[in-house]
Amino acid sequence: MSDVKSKVMSIIVDKLGVAEDEVSADASFTNDLGADSLDTVELIMEFEKEFNIAIPDDQAEKIQTVGDAVSYIEGNAK
Amino acid sequence: MELKRVVITGLGALTPIGNTIDEYWDALKSGVSGAATITKFDASKFKTQFACELKNFNVEDFMDRREARRLDPFSQYAMVSASEAVANSGLDLEKINLERAGVIWGSGIGGLTTYHEETKQFVEGDGTPRFSPFFIPKMIVDIAAGHISMKFGFRGPNYVTVSACASSNNAMIDAFNLIRLGKSDVIITGGSEACVNEPGMGGFNALKALSTRNDSPETASRPFDLDREGFVLGEGSGALILEDYDHAIARGAKIYAEVVGSGLSADAHHITAPHPEGLGAISVMEQALEEAGLKPEDIDYINVHGTSTPLGDMAETKAIKHVFGEHAYKLNISSTKSMTGHLLGAAGAIEAIACVKALENNLVPPTINHFMDDPDIDPKLNFTFNKAQERNVRYALSNTFGFGGHNTSVIFKSYEG
């Protein structure tokens, strides 16, 4: 597992209180992992903090699954 | 229009001396102090280094981590005691009319921990705002009532009353009135507070409101004692189920006590000091007696506000003597804050529970930590010092007063059918 992916997973497990095996690449934050709109805002903020990046709102809206987050961060991490 | 009778059919408590109703009452009876050195943060630079914290409380015993993270401690405490009270009431949520079931909660301050943590993170950062989306909904004081309603599906009246240390009495009085008027069948009321943190301790210390007896925390809360020198901050929550009497009877509920009178007033005097003659306190006790249709001689027990401050205890004593005259000497008076510390906006709730248990058990919980009489406080008054006293308690009155000059009084009656 890539370093980015494992960090993303641990943030999701921590913030959403889900089990690690539920966090598959295609799991949707809202549909599969029980997040509401406030949770997803918080997840994006945690990704920004952990990876020291700024995710613009229009990009953040497109990050809906675990895989979306990993690929966005891998493509934009400094 | 005929007013409904209002009864208490459920209780819940999460306090510094007991995490359930039974533990709380056992500790009240036996005169246990909840004060100890602060464990939540390093208080070594604070003038007061102790408080009445909850003991052995692990929020994840009551809710999952995700829910706990979305709630400030004051809301977590609210959920725990409200849940105990609902379970205790035996309410069948499938059978009651949820449109007529409300939540009226009290808290003096709300999410101070959340406010502190979020603003601290911002101030220590580079100016980029990274506030959590949960910052506002965790902090706002009304949210406790919202969370309780979501848990139980109560869709009736829903709000939080804010009047500093009188908050949960205000909540209870509003609940009492709404049920009396026939607008609700059942209301979860009470209050919660969670201010044992850096700004809470620092702020009350700056006001010189807190005891600084760091070498003996367990004897620091000593209401009416000569050497009282401030209150001891406490945290926690109390919940009561208030219910329309006919509704309670129809479902075969256990009835603990009846709410029969209330009083509301302001001192219109000073932000933190009580009126020296206790004018506002006199008014609320008189109103409560009148509303209940009682004479002063009918009251057996007064659970006083009695925070252990020099001025407050004196003013309240004067007010009691004014209202009760010669009967003042026949009353049992006690300040359970000597044991629990001062739970601010939750004080009225846990003290209402102390009154209900006193009515139920015919036992008056003590004012512990009495060492020396104060010559300025009438020694003929019975403050139930140091040890619980047996007494046939038919009516109990509970006072709470808040910074801002808010005064409240509630009278409870033992249930006799």
Tab-separated table of C-alpha atoms in Angstrom:
chain	number	residue	atom	x	y	z
A	1	MET	CA	0.000	0.000	0.000
A	2	SER	CA	1.330	3.444	-0.882
A	3	ASP	CA	2.227	5.818	1.914
A	4	VAL	CA	-0.491	8.243	0.768
A	5	LYS	CA	-3.111	5.532	0.737
A	6	SER	CA	-2.288	4.294	4.215
A	7	LYS	CA	-2.392	7.838	5.643
A	8	VAL	CA	-5.697	8.558	3.873
A	9	MET	CA	-7.123	5.337	5.248
A	10	SER	CA	-6.078	6.081	8.776
A	11	ILE	CA	-7.657	9.569	8.603
A	12	ILE	CA	-10.920	8.062	7.357
A	13	VAL	CA	-10.937	5.346	9.990
A	14	ASP	CA	-10.293	7.930	12.675
A	15	LYS	CA	-12.757	10.602	11.558
A	16	LEU	CA	-15.630	8.407	10.426
A	17	GLY	CA	-15.185	5.737	13.072
A	18	VAL	CA	-15.331	2.923	10.487
A	19	ALA	CA	-13.408	-0.361	10.369
A	20	GLU	CA	-10.313	-0.475	8.198
A	21	ASP	CA	-11.683	-3.283	6.006
A	22	GLU	CA	-14.667	-1.113	5.021
A	23	VAL	CA	-12.348	1.472	3.480
A	24	SER	CA	-11.895	0.063	-0.024
A	25	ALA	CA	-10.669	2.229	-2.911
A	26	ASP	CA	-14.129	2.612	-4.418
A	27	ALA	CA	-15.934	3.206	-1.107
A	28	SER	CA	-17.954	6.440	-1.223
A	29	PHE	CA	-17.679	8.640	1.850
A	30	THR	CA	-21.366	9.419	1.933
A	31	ASN	CA	-22.949	6.290	0.439
A	32	ASP	CA	-20.744	3.595	1.954
A	33	LEU	CA	-19.010	5.077	4.974
A	34	GLY	CA	-21.870	6.998	6.585
A	35	ALA	CA	-20.397	10.491	6.216
A	36	ASP	CA	-22.642	13.549	6.033
A	37	SER	CA	-21.706	16.786	4.287
A	38	LEU	CA	-19.943	18.124	7.387
A	39	ASP	CA	-17.851	14.964	7.692
A	40	THR	CA	-16.667	15.288	4.104
A	41	VAL	CA	-15.639	18.912	4.702
A	42	GLU	CA	-13.673	17.760	7.713
A	43	LEU	CA	-12.018	14.924	5.779
A	44	ILE	CA	-10.828	17.349	3.104
A	45	MET	CA	-9.412	19.610	5.794
A	46	GLU	CA	-7.556	16.707	7.353
A	47	PHE	CA	-6.102	15.727	3.977
A	48	GLU	CA	-4.937	19.313	3.487
A	49	LYS	CA	-3.276	19.349	6.880
A	50	GLU	CA	-1.680	15.901	6.618
A	51	PHE	CA	-0.270	16.410	3.128
A	52	ASN	CA	0.323	20.151	3.382
A	53	ILE	CA	-1.731	20.978	0.298
A	54	ALA	CA	-4.653	23.275	-0.442
A	55	ILE	CA	-7.618	21.604	-2.112
A	56	PRO	CA	-9.814	24.193	-3.870
A	57	ASP	CA	-13.563	23.837	-3.272
A	58	ASP	CA	-14.300	22.881	-6.890
A	59	GLN	CA	-11.773	20.038	-6.651
A	60	ALA	CA	-12.927	19.015	-3.186
A	61	GLU	CA	-16.451	18.450	-4.498
A	62	LYS	CA	-15.099	15.823	-6.907
A	63	ILE	CA	-13.406	13.826	-4.158
A	64	GLN	CA	-16.139	11.391	-3.245
A	65	THR	CA	-14.373	8.090	-2.734
A	66	VAL	CA	-11.261	6.843	-1.026
A	67	GLY	CA	-9.655	6.296	-4.446
A	68	ASP	CA	-10.542	9.863	-5.546
A	69	ALA	CA	-8.751	11.222	-2.493
A	70	VAL	CA	-5.639	9.083	-2.973
A	71	SER	CA	-5.261	9.956	-6.638
A	72	TYR	CA	-5.871	13.676	-6.090
A	73	ILE	CA	-3.301	13.800	-3.290
A	74	GLU	CA	-0.720	11.752	-5.232
A	75	GLY	CA	-1.126	14.105	-8.168
A	76	ASN	CA	-0.894	17.291	-6.126
A	77	ALA	CA	1.301	16.569	-3.111
A	78	LYS	CA	4.288	18.817	-2.769
B	1	MET	CA	-58.546	26.765	31.617
B	2	GLU	CA	-57.604	24.180	34.166
B	3	LEU	CA	-53.878	23.636	34.563
B	4	LYS	CA	-52.549	20.084	34.381
B	5	ARG	CA	-50.679	18.419	37.203
B	6	VAL	CA	-47.025	17.824	36.394
B	7	VAL	CA	-45.101	14.865	37.764
B	8	ILE	CA	-41.543	13.582	37.573
B	9	THR	CA	-41.338	10.105	36.088
B	10	GLY	CA	-37.661	9.617	35.266
B	11	LEU	CA	-34.240	10.632	36.561
B	12	GLY	CA	-30.692	10.564	35.226
B	13	ALA	CA	-27.441	11.826	36.735
B	14	LEU	CA	-23.799	12.041	35.744
B	15	THR	CA	-22.043	13.867	38.571
B	16	PRO	CA	-18.636	14.237	40.234
B	17	ILE	CA	-19.840	11.966	43.072
B	18	GLY	CA	-21.723	9.339	41.056
B	19	ASN	CA	-22.281	8.423	37.419
B	20	THR	CA	-25.835	7.106	37.814
B	21	ILE	CA	-28.854	8.090	39.889
B	22	ASP	CA	-28.196	5.346	42.430
B	23	GLU	CA	-24.493	6.151	42.778
B	24	TYR	CA	-25.292	9.853	43.088
B	25	TRP	CA	-27.870	9.339	45.839
B	26	ASP	CA	-25.606	6.928	47.743
B	27	ALA	CA	-22.838	9.537	47.719
B	28	LEU	CA	-25.220	12.346	48.714
B	29	LYS	CA	-26.499	10.332	51.665
B	30	SER	CA	-23.060	9.489	52.922
B	31	GLY	CA	-21.540	12.937	52.451
B	32	VAL	CA	-18.878	12.263	49.832
B	33	SER	CA	-16.815	15.110	48.366
B	34	GLY	CA	-16.206	15.058	44.613
B	35	ALA	CA	-13.306	17.516	44.705
B	36	ALA	CA	-9.762	16.525	43.752
B	37	THR	CA	-6.737	17.794	41.882
B	38	ILE	CA	-7.541	18.522	38.238
B	39	THR	CA	-6.629	15.690	35.868
B	40	LYS	CA	-7.909	17.147	32.582
B	41	PHE	CA	-5.022	19.574	32.085
B	42	ASP	CA	-1.902	20.800	33.851
B	43	ALA	CA	-3.273	23.338	36.307
B	44	SER	CA	0.007	23.943	38.136
B	45	LYS	CA	0.062	27.624	37.154
B	46	PHE	CA	-3.575	28.211	38.114
B	47	LYS	CA	-4.596	29.768	41.405
B	48	THR	CA	-7.066	26.911	41.839
B	49	GLN	CA	-5.688	23.507	40.945
B	50	PHE	CA	-8.665	21.337	41.864
B	51	ALA	CA	-12.259	20.860	40.797
B	52	CYS	CA	-15.125	18.389	40.957
B	53	GLU	CA	-14.448	16.372	37.812
B	54	LEU	CA	-16.374	13.298	36.703
B	55	LYS	CA	-14.699	10.070	37.828
B	56	ASN	CA	-14.149	6.938	35.722
B	57	PHE	CA	-16.213	8.384	32.889
B	58	ASN	CA	-15.423	7.000	29.463
B	59	VAL	CA	-17.699	8.465	26.825
B	60	GLU	CA	-17.168	5.493	24.513
B	61	ASP	CA	-19.058	3.338	27.011
B	62	PHE	CA	-22.119	5.339	25.934
B	63	MET	CA	-21.647	6.188	22.256
B	64	ASP	CA	-19.339	5.318	19.394
B	65	ARG	CA	-16.223	7.318	18.737
B	66	ARG	CA	-17.665	9.072	15.714
B	67	GLU	CA	-20.660	10.397	17.640
B	68	ALA	CA	-18.499	11.358	20.604
B	69	ARG	CA	-16.197	13.362	18.334
B	70	ARG	CA	-19.120	15.424	17.078
B	71	LEU	CA	-20.240	16.391	20.593
B	72	ASP	CA	-18.632	18.830	22.998
B	73	PRO	CA	-18.316	17.288	26.484
B	74	PHE	CA	-21.350	19.305	27.669
B	75	SER	CA	-23.478	17.557	25.022
B	76	GLN	CA	-21.912	14.170	25.731
B	77	TYR	CA	-22.868	14.545	29.399
B	78	ALA	CA	-26.370	15.650	28.368
B	79	MET	CA	-26.847	12.531	26.233
B	80	VAL	CA	-25.688	10.230	29.024
B	81	SER	CA	-28.003	11.572	31.741
B	82	ALA	CA	-30.954	12.063	29.357
B	83	SER	CA	-30.585	8.441	28.235
B	84	GLU	CA	-30.591	7.223	31.826
B	85	ALA	CA	-33.700	9.293	32.566
B	86	VAL	CA	-35.590	8.028	29.507
B	87	ALA	CA	-34.712	4.413	30.353
B	88	ASN	CA	-35.663	5.036	33.973
B	89	SER	CA	-39.042	6.498	32.964
B	90	GLY	CA	-40.075	3.368	31.091
B	91	LEU	CA	-41.446	5.558	28.282
B	92	ASP	CA	-42.356	3.474	25.256
B	93	LEU	CA	-41.210	5.630	22.347
B	94	GLU	CA	-43.385	3.586	19.981
B	95	LYS	CA	-46.521	4.468	21.908
B	96	ILE	CA	-46.230	8.111	22.966
B	97	ASN	CA	-47.121	11.001	20.673
B	98	LEU	CA	-43.655	12.240	19.737
B	99	GLU	CA	-45.096	15.538	18.457
B	100	ARG	CA	-46.060	16.276	22.057
B	101	ALA	CA	-42.721	15.175	23.518
B	102	GLY	CA	-40.181	17.953	24.041
B	103	VAL	CA	-36.670	18.660	25.251
B	104	ILE	CA	-35.946	21.792	27.265
B	105	TRP	CA	-32.367	21.737	28.464
B	106	GLY	CA	-30.202	24.157	30.420
B	107	SER	CA	-26.547	25.081	30.182
B	108	GLY	CA	-24.843	28.197	31.409
B	109	ILE	CA	-21.950	28.258	28.978
B	110	GLY	CA	-22.147	25.461	26.400
B	111	GLY	CA	-19.189	24.229	24.371
B	112	LEU	CA	-16.322	26.082	26.009
B	113	THR	CA	-13.868	23.218	25.410
B	114	THR	CA	-14.626	23.254	21.707
B	115	TYR	CA	-14.360	27.040	21.493
B	116	HIS	CA	-11.038	26.954	23.301
B	117	GLU	CA	-9.510	24.200	21.177
B	118	GLU	CA	-10.620	25.650	17.859
B	119	THR	CA	-9.533	29.222	18.514
B	120	LYS	CA	-6.256	28.047	20.051
B	121	GLN	CA	-5.441	26.131	16.890
B	122	PHE	CA	-6.193	29.216	14.789
B	123	VAL	CA	-4.170	31.597	16.941
B	124	GLU	CA	-1.192	29.240	16.928
B	125	GLY	CA	-1.341	28.816	13.136
B	126	ASP	CA	-0.206	31.059	10.290
B	127	GLY	CA	-3.516	32.884	9.956
B	128	THR	CA	-5.078	30.347	7.601
B	129	PRO	CA	-8.522	29.536	8.970
B	130	ARG	CA	-8.821	25.794	9.475
B	131	PHE	CA	-11.888	25.720	11.696
B	132	SER	CA	-13.646	22.380	11.847
B	133	PRO	CA	-17.071	22.232	10.226
B	134	PHE	CA	-18.194	20.907	13.609
B	135	PHE	CA	-16.864	23.942	15.484
B	136	ILE	CA	-20.107	25.918	15.556
B	137	PRO	CA	-22.550	22.998	15.931
B	138	LYS	CA	-20.430	21.542	18.755
B	139	MET	CA	-20.063	24.828	20.590
B	140	ILE	CA	-23.522	26.395	20.473
B	141	VAL	CA	-25.372	26.013	23.732
B	142	ASP	CA	-28.710	24.965	22.201
B	143	ILE	CA	-27.229	21.911	20.503
B	144	ALA	CA	-27.614	19.645	23.549
B	145	ALA	CA	-31.406	19.815	23.218
B	146	GLY	CA	-31.083	19.154	19.499
B	147	HIS	CA	-28.986	16.022	20.022
B	148	ILE	CA	-31.343	14.642	22.665
B	149	SER	CA	-34.327	15.158	20.343
B	150	MET	CA	-32.524	13.359	17.513
B	151	LYS	CA	-31.722	10.391	19.721
B	152	PHE	CA	-35.301	9.897	20.943
B	153	GLY	CA	-37.266	11.359	18.053
B	154	PHE	CA	-38.957	13.960	20.273
B	155	ARG	CA	-40.466	16.504	17.873
B	156	GLY	CA	-42.147	18.817	20.393
B	157	PRO	CA	-40.756	22.034	21.924
B	158	ASN	CA	-36.975	22.078	21.783
B	159	TYR	CA	-34.530	24.646	23.122
B	160	VAL	CA	-31.959	25.473	25.776
B	161	THR	CA	-32.362	28.094	28.467
B	162	VAL	CA	-29.338	30.199	29.413
B	163	SER	CA	-29.212	32.006	32.760
B	164	ALA	CA	-25.775	31.050	34.108
B	165	CYS	CA	-26.130	28.975	37.261
B	166	ALA	CA	-29.932	29.181	37.149
B	167	SER	CA	-30.132	27.676	33.624
B	168	SER	CA	-31.458	24.225	34.402
B	169	ASN	CA	-34.037	25.539	36.864
B	170	ASN	CA	-35.234	27.845	34.100
B	171	ALA	CA	-35.429	24.840	31.779
B	172	MET	CA	-37.400	22.855	34.344
B	173	ILE	CA	-39.793	25.739	34.948
B	174	ASP	CA	-40.429	26.149	31.217
B	175	ALA	CA	-41.054	22.401	30.943
B	176	PHE	CA	-43.413	22.586	33.941
B	177	ASN	CA	-45.344	25.456	32.347
B	178	LEU	CA	-45.650	23.871	28.897
B	179	ILE	CA	-47.013	20.668	30.380
B	180	ARG	CA	-49.329	22.555	32.764
B	181	LEU	CA	-50.721	24.452	29.792
B	182	GLY	CA	-51.384	21.209	27.953
B	183	LYS	CA	-48.905	21.950	25.162
B	184	SER	CA	-46.754	18.863	25.780
B	185	ASP	CA	-47.295	15.445	27.365
B	186	VAL	CA	-43.708	14.760	28.321
B	187	ILE	CA	-40.500	16.781	28.363
B	188	ILE	CA	-36.901	15.764	28.960
B	189	THR	CA	-35.428	18.576	31.028
B	190	GLY	CA	-32.291	19.176	33.059
B	191	GLY	CA	-28.905	20.602	32.296
B	192	SER	CA	-25.257	19.933	31.643
B	193	GLU	CA	-21.994	21.797	31.990
B	194	ALA	CA	-18.378	21.041	31.105
B	195	CYS	CA	-16.166	23.978	32.027
B	196	VAL	CA	-13.358	22.298	33.934
B	197	ASN	CA	-10.825	23.444	31.353
B	198	GLU	CA	-8.227	26.193	31.054
B	199	PRO	CA	-10.549	29.094	30.197
B	200	GLY	CA	-13.209	27.913	32.658
B	201	MET	CA	-10.820	27.681	35.601
B	202	GLY	CA	-8.844	30.760	34.570
B	203	GLY	CA	-11.957	32.837	34.019
B	204	PHE	CA	-13.618	31.979	37.318
B	205	ASN	CA	-10.284	32.419	39.101
B	206	ALA	CA	-9.961	35.909	37.643
B	207	LEU	CA	-13.381	36.711	39.109
B	208	LYS	CA	-12.107	35.520	42.498
B	209	ALA	CA	-15.117	33.228	42.564
B	210	LEU	CA	-13.282	29.950	43.239
B	211	SER	CA	-11.858	28.486	46.406
B	212	THR	CA	-8.054	28.306	46.305
B	213	ARG	CA	-7.709	25.731	49.076
B	214	ASN	CA	-5.241	23.649	47.040
B	215	ASP	CA	-3.913	21.796	50.066
B	216	SER	CA	-7.339	20.342	50.890
B	217	PRO	CA	-9.631	20.159	47.847
B	218	GLU	CA	-12.170	17.858	49.516
B	219	THR	CA	-12.882	20.414	52.270
B	220	ALA	CA	-12.844	23.469	49.986
B	221	SER	CA	-16.584	23.605	49.302
B	222	ARG	CA	-17.842	24.550	52.767
B	223	PRO	CA	-21.081	26.508	52.428
B	224	PHE	CA	-22.049	28.601	55.460
B	225	ASP	CA	-18.743	27.851	57.229
B	226	LEU	CA	-16.766	30.756	58.650
B	227	ASP	CA	-13.787	29.986	56.399
B	228	ARG	CA	-15.676	29.574	53.133
B	229	GLU	CA	-13.785	31.416	50.403
B	230	GLY	CA	-15.311	30.538	47.061
B	231	PHE	CA	-17.012	27.774	45.145
B	232	VAL	CA	-15.517	24.624	43.653
B	233	LEU	CA	-16.173	24.220	39.947
B	234	GLY	CA	-17.952	21.006	39.002
B	235	GLU	CA	-18.992	19.327	35.771
B	236	GLY	CA	-21.650	16.875	34.726
B	237	SER	CA	-25.321	16.615	34.012
B	238	GLY	CA	-28.746	15.871	35.454
B	239	ALA	CA	-31.948	14.942	33.638
B	240	LEU	CA	-35.584	14.715	34.702
B	241	ILE	CA	-38.614	13.487	32.813
B	242	LEU	CA	-41.542	15.831	33.475
B	243	GLU	CA	-44.886	14.456	32.464
B	244	ASP	CA	-48.558	15.316	32.460
B	245	TYR	CA	-50.015	13.460	35.446
B	246	ASP	CA	-52.872	11.907	33.444
B	247	HIS	CA	-50.423	10.759	30.763
B	248	ALA	CA	-48.202	9.182	33.400
B	249	ILE	CA	-51.134	7.438	35.084
B	250	ALA	CA	-52.484	6.171	31.751
B	251	ARG	CA	-49.219	4.421	30.953
B	252	GLY	CA	-48.739	3.114	34.500
B	253	ALA	CA	-45.557	5.113	35.093
B	254	LYS	CA	-43.689	5.180	38.384
B	255	ILE	CA	-44.146	8.704	39.773
B	256	TYR	CA	-41.255	10.045	41.840
B	257	ALA	CA	-42.612	13.447	42.819
B	258	GLU	CA	-44.763	16.325	41.684
B	259	VAL	CA	-43.679	19.825	40.595
B	260	VAL	CA	-46.017	22.324	42.241
B	261	GLY	CA	-44.526	25.801	42.216
B	262	SER	CA	-41.931	28.037	40.619
B	263	GLY	CA	-40.539	31.541	40.838
B	264	LEU	CA	-38.524	33.731	38.469
B	265	SER	CA	-36.893	37.083	39.162
B	266	ALA	CA	-33.900	39.355	38.646
B	267	ASP	CA	-31.820	41.205	41.233
B	268	ALA	CA	-31.253	44.147	38.845
B	269	HIS	CA	-28.207	44.892	40.940
B	270	HIS	CA	-24.755	43.655	39.801
B	271	ILE	CA	-23.200	41.284	37.240
B	272	THR	CA	-21.803	38.810	39.763
B	273	ALA	CA	-22.670	39.929	43.307
B	274	PRO	CA	-26.060	38.982	44.757
B	275	HIS	CA	-28.335	41.679	46.107
B	276	PRO	CA	-27.073	42.082	49.691
B	277	GLU	CA	-30.559	41.710	51.162
B	278	GLY	CA	-31.434	38.884	48.798
B	279	LEU	CA	-34.358	40.774	47.227
B	280	GLY	CA	-34.499	38.609	44.110
B	281	ALA	CA	-34.145	35.456	46.186
B	282	ILE	CA	-37.001	36.531	48.464
B	283	SER	CA	-39.177	37.169	45.454
B	284	VAL	CA	-38.678	33.744	43.860
B	285	MET	CA	-39.341	31.819	47.044
B	286	GLU	CA	-42.504	33.844	47.703
B	287	GLN	CA	-43.698	33.355	44.134
B	288	ALA	CA	-43.090	29.605	44.319
B	289	LEU	CA	-45.026	29.300	47.589
B	290	GLU	CA	-47.909	31.332	46.225
B	291	GLU	CA	-48.077	29.398	42.976
B	292	ALA	CA	-48.093	26.110	44.892
B	293	GLY	CA	-50.781	27.449	47.252
B	294	LEU	CA	-48.547	26.780	50.250
B	295	LYS	CA	-47.714	28.543	53.463
B	296	PRO	CA	-44.056	28.851	54.526
B	297	GLU	CA	-44.720	26.275	57.268
B	298	ASP	CA	-45.484	23.644	54.629
B	299	ILE	CA	-41.887	23.484	53.417
B	300	ASP	CA	-39.678	20.849	55.048
B	301	TYR	CA	-36.437	21.116	53.130
B	302	ILE	CA	-34.634	23.805	51.163
B	303	ASN	CA	-31.831	22.744	48.850
B	304	VAL	CA	-30.110	26.122	48.738
B	305	HIS	CA	-27.996	27.678	46.040
B	306	GLY	CA	-25.323	27.918	48.784
B	307	THR	CA	-22.179	27.974	46.648
B	308	SER	CA	-19.725	28.581	49.531
B	309	THR	CA	-18.978	32.190	48.616
B	310	PRO	CA	-18.881	34.775	51.433
B	311	LEU	CA	-21.565	37.078	49.998
B	312	GLY	CA	-23.866	34.574	48.321
B	313	ASP	CA	-24.413	32.347	51.350
B	314	MET	CA	-25.117	35.375	53.529
B	315	ALA	CA	-27.667	36.918	51.164
B	316	GLU	CA	-29.518	33.644	50.694
B	317	THR	CA	-29.680	33.086	54.459
B	318	LYS	CA	-31.189	36.545	54.931
B	319	ALA	CA	-33.726	35.825	52.210
B	320	ILE	CA	-34.772	32.511	53.795
B	321	LYS	CA	-35.257	34.167	57.177
B	322	HIS	CA	-37.304	36.914	55.562
B	323	VAL	CA	-39.597	34.500	53.723
B	324	PHE	CA	-39.953	31.807	56.370
B	325	GLY	CA	-39.878	33.838	59.583
B	326	GLU	CA	-39.967	31.590	62.670
B	327	HIS	CA	-40.438	28.510	60.492
B	328	ALA	CA	-36.913	29.089	59.122
B	329	TYR	CA	-35.626	27.442	62.306
B	330	LYS	CA	-37.707	24.344	61.713
B	331	LEU	CA	-36.565	23.812	58.154
B	332	ASN	CA	-33.843	21.477	57.059
B	333	ILE	CA	-31.526	23.465	54.815
B	334	SER	CA	-28.620	21.979	52.907
B	335	SER	CA	-26.193	22.791	50.167
B	336	THR	CA	-25.325	19.652	48.243
B	337	LYS	CA	-22.719	21.750	46.424
B	338	SER	CA	-20.559	20.975	49.454
B	339	MET	CA	-20.263	17.522	47.864
B	340	THR	CA	-20.793	17.975	44.121
B	341	GLY	CA	-19.134	21.336	43.640
B	342	HIS	CA	-20.934	23.903	41.552
B	343	LEU	CA	-22.152	22.524	38.235
B	344	LEU	CA	-23.242	25.989	37.001
B	345	GLY	CA	-26.010	25.465	34.456
B	346	ALA	CA	-26.480	21.855	35.580
B	347	ALA	CA	-26.749	22.737	39.282
B	348	GLY	CA	-30.537	23.137	39.307
B	349	ALA	CA	-30.980	19.743	37.651
B	350	ILE	CA	-28.820	17.696	39.999
B	351	GLU	CA	-30.202	19.568	42.995
B	352	ALA	CA	-33.772	18.910	41.849
B	353	ILE	CA	-32.817	15.235	41.828
B	354	ALA	CA	-31.426	15.589	45.364
B	355	CYS	CA	-34.819	17.045	46.412
B	356	VAL	CA	-36.750	14.263	44.698
B	357	LYS	CA	-34.632	11.611	46.408
B	358	ALA	CA	-35.039	13.409	49.763
B	359	LEU	CA	-38.837	13.328	49.291
B	360	GLU	CA	-38.744	9.699	48.282
B	361	ASN	CA	-36.501	8.547	51.125
B	362	ASN	CA	-37.433	11.018	53.877
B	363	LEU	CA	-33.769	11.782	54.283
B	364	VAL	CA	-32.109	15.192	53.885
B	365	PRO	CA	-28.621	15.084	52.363
B	366	PRO	CA	-26.054	17.060	54.342
B	367	THR	CA	-23.987	20.218	53.939
B	368	ILE	CA	-20.570	18.667	54.484
B	369	ASN	CA	-17.370	20.430	55.537
B	370	HIS	CA	-18.695	22.404	58.438
B	371	PHE	CA	-15.918	23.261	60.848
B	372	MET	CA	-16.670	26.672	62.340
B	373	ASP	CA	-19.834	28.737	62.704
B	374	ASP	CA	-19.925	32.109	61.011
B	375	PRO	CA	-21.160	34.649	63.593
B	376	ASP	CA	-22.886	36.530	60.764
B	377	ILE	CA	-25.021	33.495	59.919
B	378	ASP	CA	-27.782	32.609	62.365
B	379	PRO	CA	-26.606	29.481	64.249
B	380	LYS	CA	-30.203	28.497	65.027
B	381	LEU	CA	-30.794	27.615	61.386
B	382	ASN	CA	-30.446	23.896	60.651
B	383	PHE	CA	-28.029	23.581	57.733
B	384	THR	CA	-27.920	19.770	58.081
B	385	PHE	CA	-24.219	20.040	58.731
B	386	ASN	CA	-21.944	17.096	58.042
B	387	LYS	CA	-24.464	14.255	58.284
B	388	ALA	CA	-27.737	13.421	56.544
B	389	GLN	CA	-30.833	13.841	58.726
B	390	GLU	CA	-33.974	11.750	58.716
B	391	ARG	CA	-37.115	13.796	58.348
B	392	ASN	CA	-40.556	13.332	56.920
B	393	VAL	CA	-40.153	15.474	53.788
B	394	ARG	CA	-43.391	16.378	52.048
B	395	TYR	CA	-42.364	19.570	50.270
B	396	ALA	CA	-38.856	20.551	49.153
B	397	LEU	CA	-37.833	23.854	47.623
B	398	SER	CA	-34.740	24.295	45.438
B	399	ASN	CA	-33.088	27.651	44.786
B	400	THR	CA	-30.618	28.505	42.045
B	401	PHE	CA	-29.236	31.946	41.273
B	402	GLY	CA	-27.051	32.975	38.332
B	403	PHE	CA	-24.488	35.610	37.408
B	404	GLY	CA	-26.442	38.418	35.841
B	405	GLY	CA	-28.804	38.427	38.811
B	406	HIS	CA	-31.114	35.624	37.604
B	407	ASN	CA	-33.069	33.895	40.384
B	408	THR	CA	-35.194	30.767	40.272
B	409	SER	CA	-36.981	28.618	42.774
B	410	VAL	CA	-38.911	25.370	42.324
B	411	ILE	CA	-41.072	23.432	44.786
B	412	PHE	CA	-41.386	19.636	44.638
B	413	LYS	CA	-44.018	17.622	46.460
B	414	SER	CA	-43.782	13.997	47.481
B	415	TYR	CA	-46.124	11.881	45.408
B	416	GLU	CA	-49.160	10.810	47.357
B	417	GLY	CA	-51.450	9.780	44.523
